[in-house]
Amino acid sequence: MESLDGTDWDVLIVGTGLSQSLLATALSRSGKKILHIDKNDYYGGSEAAFSLQEAEGWSRSVAKDGSSSTTFANVSIHQPEGSETDLTKLLSSRAYSLSLSPQLIYTRSRILPILVSSKVHRQLEFLAVGAWWVYTPGNSAEKLSGNSSQSRSGTAVGHGALNKVPSGREDIFAAQDLDMKAKRSLIKFLRFIGEYEEQGEVWEAHSQAPFSTFLSEQFRIPVALHASLLALTLSSLDADHTTTEFALPRIARHLRSIGSLGPGFGSVIPKWGGLSEVCQVGCRAGAVGGAVYVLGNGLAGPVIDEHPSDGATTETATSSDHLMVVLKDGESVKTRWIAGSRTPQPTEPQICSKSITIVSSSIEALFPPIAEGAPKPAGAVVFFPSGSLVPPDEEDAAPTLSSVYVFVHSSDTGECPANQSILYASVALAGDKAVNLLDKAVQSLLSSVNAQPQPAILWSLRYEQRSQLTQRSQLTQRQENLASTRTASLDQQILVFPPTSLDLAFDDSVLDQVKGVWRTIVGDEGGDFMVFEDREGAGADDEGGEL
Amino acid sequence: MADSGATSAPKPSSSVKLVLLGEAAVGKSSLVMRFVNNDFQENKEPTIGAAFLTQKCNLPTRTIKFEIWDTAGQERFASLAPMYYRNAQAALVVYDITKASSLQKAQHWVAELQRQASPGIVIALVGNKFDLASANPASDTSTGGDDADATATAEEEEDVDGESDARKVPTKTAKAYADEEALLFFETSAKTGLNVAEVFTAIANAIPETSLKGPRGVGGQTNLGRQEDSARVNLTGANVQGPKEGCAC
Ligand SMILES: Nc1nc2c(ncn2[C@@H]2O[C@H](COP(=O)(O)OP(=O)(O)O)[C@@H](O)[C@H]2O)c(=O)[nH]1
Ligand SMILES: [Mg+2]
């Protein structure tokens, strides 16, 4: 196993991002000879998690790669000059595991049963996301407080306020500052959304209408409550631009997920750094299945068909067809299939800016207990509606895209030491305007949580991430594959995943793509997707011996 | 080991992720096999890639469930180990007392762990194949009850008459290195079982209680009165005391 070029590989998996890592797990019992490489010297690709030092290395390498790495750009690290005491609070580099992929995973997401049936869940821990909050700016806080429920935090004059999004009927009834009419309209809306699919007559005619118009006209929901409902869509657009068709299924997903893995919460996050942990565990399952892992070595050049003369004319590849690729270290690898992911083009329209901020407080106020019998929350969501951070009249461009979401992770995630927390902020814009909004969101959050002394920023990282606008089908992806020169047969042996989605909730279409690639490789005899027995000795608690 | 029968009293239980590292053929898989199945196979086929096994270790006040990652091969690419020692709370770095180069390799692993793994990871240095050293009265006992270090050092003075003694790494050398780096140290035999359980018990005892609850052994976590896994979401729906899967009891 000391040389890569002496082997006829069945599958070369390029990159260790989420799709590729799940593919590695899916193929781990297939008996295929698998070589899994990554050009980076860390696992996880666009879903990686970093220590402080690794984050610095990443920032340098993105800067150096320039245009060749179009997924990420403009990475910068900031360590504010604070008081001595604040600075010493930043612990050693490896006390942090900062995630490039802090997405929420809804408890109804199909990825969870897949992790269970493939038995890799045994190496993962999931934590609950508790409260969702909506920010309202200082002066108007009292006026707009209609959507607050029992646990209000931070209504200090001059600061904005965070109001908890009611998470169900009980919350709505308990809300003291909602009048009966508003309560009734909300309850009516929630009842509708519970089975909106069957009530096409209520919304289909409005599917392209702004969600705000739909809420006002169909349900008479006061404008002050729109932000709470919009928050649940995780839409990057404001309520006047988010379509009803987009909003309804997402709110339904949110509400239907609540309770399915425990009372009062609807989404989870993996411990130790978001989806990076799922990538790691996926690759480990690959290694247990015998795959060879090579970091720091990517594709160096185009894929060459071993039989170019046939390849140009033959429609279907035969089992003897192998592709040749040269790796960065000069070795050439012979493989039947190549699976990798497409890098977004610089012209790709979908872009967002993100920041990761280490804060010197556990911000307990954001993590009220979820419900009786529920796990302790490790995540919270804070939504800053368009216009709440920068007054509309000061906005130069359209405020359409200026909603900011901040995911707050407690130290229970293992991403930071105790008594600190991590703020993952994102906005669907690029450039200075985005930077300004992200900074304002973090500042506003910290000043509105009423913690004494006010939490300080210990360290922060900013970057831009690009993806593609819509997830196109895997088949059309093949036209824009890894290689620059292709033949018809090559296209069938090169299987390409789209770039990581910028959605703030895990996008289940990843699973369909992985399944599609897996099925192409293993054929109809491959059994069920990701359904495995425990390996010997790796069983549940009650199996296996005791000392 | 202590009170394995006393399962009725619910002791706090926590998982500890442990990774095995070391040169090929030093006996990593054999140590795990001895620990998990109390078994030894003379000519087992080598591990490919990695293997995952679990085993519980009962301490007087708590139960530790070891999640053991046994790695193998692919040394040239140096890419396998990082995905196993990431977030690991313990590492067992193994060498073969009959092969001097294997201690060097072990030292490389220790250095890499100190550089890359979680701060606070508990590392045990283990010299395996103790049975191959000469004049080993302990070599036919399984899971000897003696204090590990005492047994090992006592033997070492006597390894003079060459014939059956294949020892190449003096206990003193390895012990001195382990002390310097603050590692737990044992000489073991997966073949006879000598000291195997002791290694794991020592690791279990060395894991600070705070790191079992808090993130990455950073400590200082004050989960007062909270149950250990109070934040963990159960994916398999057995939150409440439902029937245990695959268990007839
Ligand atoms: N005499 C002796 N042989 C051992 C011992 N442990 C392992 N071996 C043998 O050493 C060889 C390599 O063992 P293995 O567990 O596969 O090593 P690994 O590559 O580190 O996992 C096998 O032939 C084992 O039977 C031991 O304690 N004593
Ligand atoms: Mg082995």
XYZ file of C-alpha atoms in Angstrom, chain B residues 9-216:
208
model
C -26.647 0.699 40.980
C -26.614 3.224 38.155
C -23.112 4.647 38.174
C -22.363 7.639 36.002
C -21.106 6.420 32.692
C -19.143 8.257 30.054
C -17.567 7.514 26.739
C -13.873 7.946 26.163
C -12.492 8.019 22.674
C -9.154 6.224 22.551
C -6.821 5.844 19.609
C -4.038 3.260 19.188
C -0.902 4.338 17.400
C 2.409 2.634 16.732
C 4.510 0.886 14.153
C 3.049 -2.069 12.279
C 3.195 -5.450 14.042
C 3.962 -4.142 17.516
C 0.723 -5.708 18.720
C -1.857 -2.893 18.715
C -4.685 -5.053 17.430
C -3.635 -7.876 19.716
C -3.828 -5.582 22.739
C -7.319 -4.506 21.765
C -8.325 -8.104 21.160
C -7.022 -9.052 24.602
C -8.807 -6.127 26.219
C -12.112 -6.545 24.426
C -12.364 -10.324 23.993
C -9.688 -11.599 26.379
C -8.302 -13.522 23.465
C -5.052 -13.780 21.532
C -4.399 -15.118 18.054
C -0.846 -15.952 17.143
C -0.952 -15.078 13.479
C -3.833 -12.786 12.980
C -4.082 -11.110 9.616
C -3.100 -7.464 9.870
C -5.694 -4.719 10.121
C -6.391 -2.758 6.974
C -7.114 0.886 7.500
C -8.756 0.986 10.856
C -11.035 -0.857 13.220
C -13.521 0.378 15.770
C -14.332 -1.506 18.974
C -15.942 -0.690 22.265
C -15.345 -1.974 25.773
C -16.511 -0.878 29.187
C -14.278 -0.384 32.131
C -15.861 -0.316 35.575
C -14.264 1.980 38.087
C -15.454 2.172 41.678
C -17.321 5.411 41.104
C -18.044 5.435 37.399
C -18.148 3.408 34.244
C -16.000 4.329 31.303
C -17.004 3.128 27.874
C -13.938 3.054 25.683
C -14.499 3.731 22.008
C -11.336 2.281 20.604
C -9.894 3.179 17.239
C -7.195 0.810 16.061
C -5.282 2.211 13.124
C -3.062 0.391 10.696
C -0.871 0.878 7.691
C -0.918 3.722 5.204
C 2.016 5.232 7.116
C 3.469 6.766 4.027
C 0.547 9.122 3.642
C 0.360 10.091 7.302
C -3.297 10.908 6.736
C -5.128 8.232 8.637
C -4.130 8.978 12.209
C -5.298 12.622 12.238
C -8.902 11.616 11.751
C -8.665 9.277 14.730
C -6.826 11.381 17.257
C -9.025 14.388 16.590
C -11.136 14.841 19.719
C -9.664 11.691 21.239
C -9.370 11.869 25.028
C -6.797 9.103 25.237
C -4.079 7.553 23.123
C -2.219 4.319 23.517
C 1.129 4.544 21.791
C 2.590 1.081 21.408
C 6.092 -0.192 20.686
C 7.588 -3.658 20.682
C 10.230 -4.223 23.370
C 12.070 -6.536 20.965
C 12.426 -3.848 18.298
C 14.349 -0.677 19.059
C 13.098 1.220 16.004
C 9.537 0.817 17.197
C 10.251 2.995 20.228
C 11.514 5.737 17.944
C 8.338 5.497 15.941
C 6.361 5.682 19.182
C 8.217 8.843 20.119
C 7.233 10.365 16.800
C 3.618 9.599 17.522
C 3.848 11.114 20.974
C 5.314 14.285 19.508
C 2.596 14.446 16.877
C -0.110 13.966 19.498
C 1.357 16.679 21.660
C 1.425 18.982 18.682
C -1.915 18.162 17.069
C -4.307 16.338 19.356
C -6.666 17.832 21.922
C -4.837 19.544 24.729
C -5.175 17.363 27.790
C -5.217 14.074 25.892
C -4.077 11.219 28.156
C -1.222 9.337 26.522
C 0.008 5.916 27.598
C 3.274 4.537 26.273
C 3.115 0.773 26.067
C 6.000 -1.629 25.468
C 4.381 -4.813 24.227
C 5.554 -8.443 23.822
C 6.888 -8.600 27.346
C 6.620 -12.383 27.148
C 9.543 -12.426 24.728
C 11.921 -11.014 27.324
C 13.753 -13.749 29.213
C 13.121 -14.988 32.707
C 9.630 -13.680 33.036
C 7.930 -15.280 35.956
C 4.952 -13.124 35.191
C 4.662 -14.292 31.620
C 2.186 -17.055 32.359
C -0.182 -15.052 34.478
C -3.082 -13.508 32.776
C -4.001 -10.004 33.881
C -1.458 -9.980 36.668
C -2.511 -8.192 39.781
C 0.915 -6.762 40.467
C 1.671 -3.138 40.169
C 2.703 -2.643 36.595
C 5.872 -0.698 36.928
C 7.147 -2.800 39.757
C 6.744 -6.025 37.803
C 8.366 -4.653 34.731
C 11.387 -3.096 36.326
C 12.065 -6.084 38.520
C 12.382 -8.346 35.464
C 14.598 -6.035 33.584
C 17.620 -6.314 35.871
C 17.789 -10.029 35.177
C 17.713 -10.070 31.410
C 21.260 -11.283 31.101
C 21.312 -14.792 29.734
C 20.834 -14.201 26.076
C 19.209 -17.197 24.516
C 15.491 -16.621 24.792
C 15.763 -12.937 25.560
C 14.765 -10.885 22.596
C 14.432 -7.629 24.512
C 16.011 -4.689 22.702
C 14.486 -1.797 24.606
C 15.473 -1.625 28.285
C 12.604 -0.737 30.555
C 14.665 2.068 32.031
C 15.104 3.825 28.701
C 11.422 3.855 27.879
C 10.381 4.665 31.429
C 12.732 7.637 31.562
C 11.297 8.955 28.318
C 7.734 8.427 29.518
C 8.452 10.277 32.764
C 9.987 13.153 30.897
C 6.910 13.534 28.703
C 4.480 12.817 31.532
C 3.071 9.712 29.884
C 1.585 6.699 31.577
C 3.930 3.775 31.066
C 3.437 0.013 30.992
C 5.081 -3.067 29.630
C 2.481 -5.539 28.466
C 1.973 -8.822 26.771
C -1.073 -9.217 24.616
C -0.122 -12.882 24.432
C -0.305 -13.586 28.169
C -2.562 -10.693 29.071
C 0.008 -9.170 31.391
C -0.855 -5.579 32.295
C -3.369 -5.193 29.468
C -6.368 -4.418 31.652
C -4.129 -2.298 33.859
C -3.258 0.009 30.982
C -6.884 0.739 30.250
C -7.781 1.136 33.906
C -4.914 3.545 34.397
C -6.094 5.561 31.414
C -9.660 5.557 32.687
C -8.427 6.825 36.039
C -6.261 9.465 34.447
C -9.083 11.054 32.493
C -10.109 14.054 34.538
C -13.777 13.992 35.440
C -14.227 17.503 34.108
C -13.103 16.515 30.647
C -15.729 13.812 30.551
C -18.419 16.446 30.776
C -16.850 19.574 29.482
C -15.393 20.323 26.126
C -11.979 18.950 25.333
